Each structure stands twice: as C-alpha cells, then as structure tokens.
C-alpha cells in the first residue's frame, strides 16, 4: 500500500503564489511515477505533469507560471504556482503510479488540497 498526501493549498488573491507539496509513503519501492492533477469546481480532472522515477516528464503545466520539481529520495513532489488566476482554483491531486510484484500497475491518489484564488 502507498499513501499519498498533498499539502499547501489555501486562499490567495489573484496574482499571488502558492507552493503545493505531495509526499508518498508506505511501499514506496514500487513507485514508478508521480504526478499533479487539477480539478476545477464543476470540471474534470486534468493532468498537469507526470514525472517518472528516471527523470522523464510529461509536463503540461502553464508555461512560465507553474513549476514542478521532485525529490525522489524523499518520494516528494512539489508544485510552485505563481501569478495565480481565479481559473486556477480547484482541488489539486497528487498521484503515485506503482508497480506491484505481479507486474500490474496501480494508481494511488491523495485526497487533494484545495486552492481558491479570489479576484
């Protein structure tokens, strides 16, 4: 079992900044990738970035505003957000992609951290 916990969300005025963090624990040896996802109120969950343990990334975050970094030794993933806009509001989720001993791939999701950007 892998536990995933997000933190760092909150209320911020438009133009402000937040730094979100994600920490994975448990059977972390099976983690092959960790990623950030955003789900706006009333909308669908969408991927921001997916970072594999070998350093490869699938980065779709807003260019110049969001920066994702990972600390593989600590099984942690961070999302630095600047120049926040109201449309950035919503729940930010972290996901760990894990391989089981039988070769199957399983996703473990955190419960999310709420970000609210006021105009």
JSON list of C-alpha atoms in Angstrom, two decimals:
[
{"chain": "A", "resi": 1, "resn": "UNK", "atom": "CA", "xyz": [0.00, 0.00, 0.00]},
{"chain": "A", "resi": 2, "resn": "UNK", "atom": "CA", "xyz": [1.15, 3.52, -0.84]},
{"chain": "A", "resi": 3, "resn": "UNK", "atom": "CA", "xyz": [-0.20, 6.58, 0.92]},
{"chain": "A", "resi": 4, "resn": "UNK", "atom": "CA", "xyz": [-0.23, 9.91, -0.90]},
{"chain": "A", "resi": 5, "resn": "UNK", "atom": "CA", "xyz": [-0.79, 13.20, 0.94]},
{"chain": "A", "resi": 6, "resn": "UNK", "atom": "CA", "xyz": [-1.00, 16.70, -0.55]},
{"chain": "A", "resi": 7, "resn": "UNK", "atom": "CA", "xyz": [-0.49, 19.93, 1.36]},
{"chain": "A", "resi": 8, "resn": "UNK", "atom": "CA", "xyz": [0.00, 23.64, 0.82]},
{"chain": "A", "resi": 9, "resn": "UNK", "atom": "CA", "xyz": [-3.36, 24.69, -0.56]},
{"chain": "A", "resi": 10, "resn": "UNK", "atom": "CA", "xyz": [-5.27, 27.69, 0.65]},
{"chain": "A", "resi": 11, "resn": "UNK", "atom": "CA", "xyz": [-6.82, 31.03, -0.20]},
{"chain": "A", "resi": 12, "resn": "UNK", "atom": "CA", "xyz": [-4.84, 33.55, -2.22]},
{"chain": "A", "resi": 13, "resn": "UNK", "atom": "CA", "xyz": [-5.57, 36.73, -4.15]},
{"chain": "A", "resi": 14, "resn": "UNK", "atom": "CA", "xyz": [-5.16, 36.84, -7.89]},
{"chain": "A", "resi": 15, "resn": "UNK", "atom": "CA", "xyz": [-1.53, 37.34, -8.75]},
{"chain": "A", "resi": 16, "resn": "UNK", "atom": "CA", "xyz": [-0.34, 35.55, -5.65]},
{"chain": "A", "resi": 17, "resn": "UNK", "atom": "CA", "xyz": [1.66, 32.38, -5.24]},
{"chain": "A", "resi": 18, "resn": "UNK", "atom": "CA", "xyz": [1.35, 29.01, -3.57]},
{"chain": "A", "resi": 19, "resn": "UNK", "atom": "CA", "xyz": [3.64, 26.02, -3.23]},
{"chain": "A", "resi": 20, "resn": "UNK", "atom": "CA", "xyz": [1.98, 22.64, -3.03]},
{"chain": "A", "resi": 21, "resn": "UNK", "atom": "CA", "xyz": [3.71, 19.52, -1.80]},
{"chain": "A", "resi": 22, "resn": "UNK", "atom": "CA", "xyz": [3.00, 15.84, -2.16]},
{"chain": "A", "resi": 23, "resn": "UNK", "atom": "CA", "xyz": [4.50, 13.10, -0.05]},
{"chain": "A", "resi": 24, "resn": "UNK", "atom": "CA", "xyz": [4.27, 9.37, -0.65]},
{"chain": "A", "resi": 25, "resn": "UNK", "atom": "CA", "xyz": [4.84, 6.74, 2.00]},
{"chain": "A", "resi": 26, "resn": "UNK", "atom": "CA", "xyz": [4.38, 3.04, 2.53]},
{"chain": "A", "resi": 27, "resn": "UNK", "atom": "CA", "xyz": [5.60, 0.60, -0.11]},
{"chain": "A", "resi": 28, "resn": "UNK", "atom": "CA", "xyz": [7.46, 3.33, -1.97]},
{"chain": "A", "resi": 29, "resn": "UNK", "atom": "CA", "xyz": [9.90, 0.98, -3.69]},
{"chain": "A", "resi": 30, "resn": "UNK", "atom": "CA", "xyz": [7.25, 0.25, -6.29]},
{"chain": "A", "resi": 31, "resn": "UNK", "atom": "CA", "xyz": [6.65, 3.88, -7.27]},
{"chain": "A", "resi": 32, "resn": "UNK", "atom": "CA", "xyz": [7.46, 4.47, -10.92]},
{"chain": "A", "resi": 33, "resn": "UNK", "atom": "CA", "xyz": [5.96, 7.93, -11.42]},
{"chain": "A", "resi": 34, "resn": "UNK", "atom": "CA", "xyz": [4.30, 10.75, -9.53]},
{"chain": "A", "resi": 35, "resn": "UNK", "atom": "CA", "xyz": [2.14, 13.48, -10.96]},
{"chain": "A", "resi": 36, "resn": "UNK", "atom": "CA", "xyz": [-0.02, 16.51, -10.24]},
{"chain": "A", "resi": 37, "resn": "UNK", "atom": "CA", "xyz": [-3.60, 16.90, -11.41]},
{"chain": "A", "resi": 38, "resn": "UNK", "atom": "CA", "xyz": [-6.06, 19.78, -11.25]},
{"chain": "A", "resi": 39, "resn": "UNK", "atom": "CA", "xyz": [-9.83, 19.56, -10.98]},
{"chain": "A", "resi": 40, "resn": "UNK", "atom": "CA", "xyz": [-11.70, 22.88, -11.15]},
{"chain": "A", "resi": 41, "resn": "UNK", "atom": "CA", "xyz": [-15.08, 23.19, -9.50]},
{"chain": "A", "resi": 42, "resn": "UNK", "atom": "CA", "xyz": [-17.63, 21.55, -11.74]},
{"chain": "A", "resi": 43, "resn": "UNK", "atom": "CA", "xyz": [-14.95, 20.39, -14.13]},
{"chain": "A", "resi": 44, "resn": "UNK", "atom": "CA", "xyz": [-12.99, 17.29, -14.95]},
{"chain": "A", "resi": 45, "resn": "UNK", "atom": "CA", "xyz": [-9.68, 16.27, -13.51]},
{"chain": "A", "resi": 46, "resn": "UNK", "atom": "CA", "xyz": [-6.81, 17.10, -15.82]},
{"chain": "A", "resi": 47, "resn": "UNK", "atom": "CA", "xyz": [-3.15, 16.26, -15.73]},
{"chain": "A", "resi": 48, "resn": "UNK", "atom": "CA", "xyz": [-0.58, 18.95, -15.04]},
{"chain": "A", "resi": 49, "resn": "UNK", "atom": "CA", "xyz": [2.57, 16.86, -15.13]},
{"chain": "A", "resi": 50, "resn": "UNK", "atom": "CA", "xyz": [3.68, 13.26, -14.71]},
{"chain": "A", "resi": 51, "resn": "UNK", "atom": "CA", "xyz": [7.25, 12.66, -13.59]},
{"chain": "A", "resi": 52, "resn": "UNK", "atom": "CA", "xyz": [8.80, 9.22, -13.81]},
{"chain": "A", "resi": 53, "resn": "UNK", "atom": "CA", "xyz": [11.45, 7.99, -11.41]},
{"chain": "A", "resi": 54, "resn": "UNK", "atom": "CA", "xyz": [14.03, 8.00, -14.21]},
{"chain": "A", "resi": 55, "resn": "UNK", "atom": "CA", "xyz": [13.56, 11.73, -14.76]},
{"chain": "A", "resi": 56, "resn": "UNK", "atom": "CA", "xyz": [11.31, 11.68, -17.81]},
{"chain": "A", "resi": 57, "resn": "UNK", "atom": "CA", "xyz": [8.36, 14.05, -17.66]},
{"chain": "A", "resi": 58, "resn": "UNK", "atom": "CA", "xyz": [5.07, 14.80, -19.33]},
{"chain": "A", "resi": 59, "resn": "UNK", "atom": "CA", "xyz": [4.76, 18.47, -18.44]},
{"chain": "A", "resi": 60, "resn": "UNK", "atom": "CA", "xyz": [1.57, 20.31, -19.37]},
{"chain": "A", "resi": 61, "resn": "UNK", "atom": "CA", "xyz": [1.57, 22.97, -16.65]},
{"chain": "A", "resi": 62, "resn": "UNK", "atom": "CA", "xyz": [1.11, 26.62, -17.67]},
{"chain": "A", "resi": 63, "resn": "UNK", "atom": "CA", "xyz": [4.41, 27.71, -19.13]},
{"chain": "A", "resi": 64, "resn": "UNK", "atom": "CA", "xyz": [6.14, 30.34, -17.04]},
{"chain": "A", "resi": 65, "resn": "UNK", "atom": "CA", "xyz": [3.71, 30.15, -14.11]},
{"chain": "A", "resi": 66, "resn": "UNK", "atom": "CA", "xyz": [3.83, 26.62, -12.70]},
{"chain": "A", "resi": 67, "resn": "UNK", "atom": "CA", "xyz": [6.98, 24.69, -11.91]},
{"chain": "A", "resi": 68, "resn": "UNK", "atom": "CA", "xyz": [7.07, 21.07, -10.78]},
{"chain": "A", "resi": 69, "resn": "UNK", "atom": "CA", "xyz": [10.04, 19.56, -9.02]},
{"chain": "A", "resi": 70, "resn": "UNK", "atom": "CA", "xyz": [10.58, 16.18, -7.43]},
{"chain": "A", "resi": 71, "resn": "UNK", "atom": "CA", "xyz": [12.77, 14.77, -4.71]},
{"chain": "A", "resi": 72, "resn": "UNK", "atom": "CA", "xyz": [12.98, 11.08, -5.48]},
{"chain": "A", "resi": 73, "resn": "UNK", "atom": "CA", "xyz": [14.98, 10.32, -2.34]},
{"chain": "A", "resi": 74, "resn": "UNK", "atom": "CA", "xyz": [12.13, 11.70, -0.23]},
{"chain": "A", "resi": 75, "resn": "UNK", "atom": "CA", "xyz": [9.35, 10.45, -2.53]},
{"chain": "A", "resi": 76, "resn": "UNK", "atom": "CA", "xyz": [8.11, 14.01, -2.71]},
{"chain": "A", "resi": 77, "resn": "UNK", "atom": "CA", "xyz": [6.73, 16.18, -5.49]},
{"chain": "A", "resi": 78, "resn": "UNK", "atom": "CA", "xyz": [6.25, 19.95, -5.40]},
{"chain": "A", "resi": 79, "resn": "UNK", "atom": "CA", "xyz": [4.18, 22.37, -7.43]},
{"chain": "A", "resi": 80, "resn": "UNK", "atom": "CA", "xyz": [5.22, 26.03, -7.34]},
{"chain": "A", "resi": 81, "resn": "UNK", "atom": "CA", "xyz": [2.45, 28.25, -8.65]},
{"chain": "A", "resi": 82, "resn": "UNK", "atom": "CA", "xyz": [2.85, 31.97, -9.34]},
{"chain": "A", "resi": 83, "resn": "UNK", "atom": "CA", "xyz": [0.62, 34.63, -10.89]},
{"chain": "A", "resi": 84, "resn": "UNK", "atom": "CA", "xyz": [-2.42, 32.66, -9.84]},
{"chain": "A", "resi": 85, "resn": "UNK", "atom": "CA", "xyz": [-5.72, 33.40, -11.54]},
{"chain": "A", "resi": 86, "resn": "UNK", "atom": "CA", "xyz": [-9.29, 32.56, -10.50]},
{"chain": "A", "resi": 87, "resn": "UNK", "atom": "CA", "xyz": [-9.40, 29.80, -13.11]},
{"chain": "A", "resi": 88, "resn": "UNK", "atom": "CA", "xyz": [-6.58, 28.09, -11.25]},
{"chain": "A", "resi": 89, "resn": "UNK", "atom": "CA", "xyz": [-8.95, 27.44, -8.36]},
{"chain": "A", "resi": 90, "resn": "UNK", "atom": "CA", "xyz": [-9.96, 23.90, -7.58]},
{"chain": "A", "resi": 91, "resn": "UNK", "atom": "CA", "xyz": [-8.62, 20.77, -5.99]},
{"chain": "A", "resi": 92, "resn": "UNK", "atom": "CA", "xyz": [-5.08, 19.69, -6.74]},
{"chain": "A", "resi": 93, "resn": "UNK", "atom": "CA", "xyz": [-4.41, 15.98, -6.54]},
{"chain": "A", "resi": 94, "resn": "UNK", "atom": "CA", "xyz": [-1.20, 14.01, -6.41]},
{"chain": "A", "resi": 95, "resn": "UNK", "atom": "CA", "xyz": [-0.96, 10.51, -7.86]},
{"chain": "A", "resi": 96, "resn": "UNK", "atom": "CA", "xyz": [1.67, 7.83, -7.48]},
{"chain": "A", "resi": 97, "resn": "UNK", "atom": "CA", "xyz": [1.90, 5.16, -10.16]},
{"chain": "A", "resi": 98, "resn": "UNK", "atom": "CA", "xyz": [3.08, 1.91, -8.64]},
{"chain": "A", "resi": 99, "resn": "UNK", "atom": "CA", "xyz": [4.13, -1.49, -9.97]},
{"chain": "A", "resi": 100, "resn": "UNK", "atom": "CA", "xyz": [3.05, -4.49, -7.94]},
{"chain": "A", "resi": 101, "resn": "UNK", "atom": "CA", "xyz": [5.15, -7.64, -7.52]},
{"chain": "A", "resi": 102, "resn": "UNK", "atom": "CA", "xyz": [2.99, -9.42, -10.11]},
{"chain": "A", "resi": 103, "resn": "UNK", "atom": "CA", "xyz": [3.75, -6.74, -12.68]},
{"chain": "A", "resi": 104, "resn": "UNK", "atom": "CA", "xyz": [0.45, -4.87, -12.57]},
{"chain": "A", "resi": 105, "resn": "UNK", "atom": "CA", "xyz": [0.37, -1.09, -12.44]},
{"chain": "A", "resi": 106, "resn": "UNK", "atom": "CA", "xyz": [-1.79, 0.63, -9.82]},
{"chain": "A", "resi": 107, "resn": "UNK", "atom": "CA", "xyz": [-2.53, 4.30, -9.19]},
{"chain": "A", "resi": 108, "resn": "UNK", "atom": "CA", "xyz": [-2.68, 5.67, -5.65]},
{"chain": "A", "resi": 109, "resn": "UNK", "atom": "CA", "xyz": [-4.35, 9.06, -5.23]},
{"chain": "A", "resi": 110, "resn": "UNK", "atom": "CA", "xyz": [-4.19, 11.61, -2.47]},
{"chain": "A", "resi": 111, "resn": "UNK", "atom": "CA", "xyz": [-7.33, 13.25, -1.14]},
{"chain": "A", "resi": 112, "resn": "UNK", "atom": "CA", "xyz": [-6.41, 16.57, -2.71]},
{"chain": "A", "resi": 113, "resn": "UNK", "atom": "CA", "xyz": [-5.66, 20.05, -1.45]},
{"chain": "A", "resi": 114, "resn": "UNK", "atom": "CA", "xyz": [-8.00, 22.97, -2.15]},
{"chain": "A", "resi": 115, "resn": "UNK", "atom": "CA", "xyz": [-6.78, 26.12, -3.87]},
{"chain": "A", "resi": 116, "resn": "UNK", "atom": "CA", "xyz": [-9.04, 29.17, -4.03]},
{"chain": "A", "resi": 117, "resn": "UNK", "atom": "CA", "xyz": [-7.94, 32.24, -5.98]},
{"chain": "A", "resi": 118, "resn": "UNK", "atom": "CA", "xyz": [-10.01, 35.37, -5.43]},
{"chain": "A", "resi": 119, "resn": "UNK", "atom": "CA", "xyz": [-10.31, 38.17, -7.96]}
]
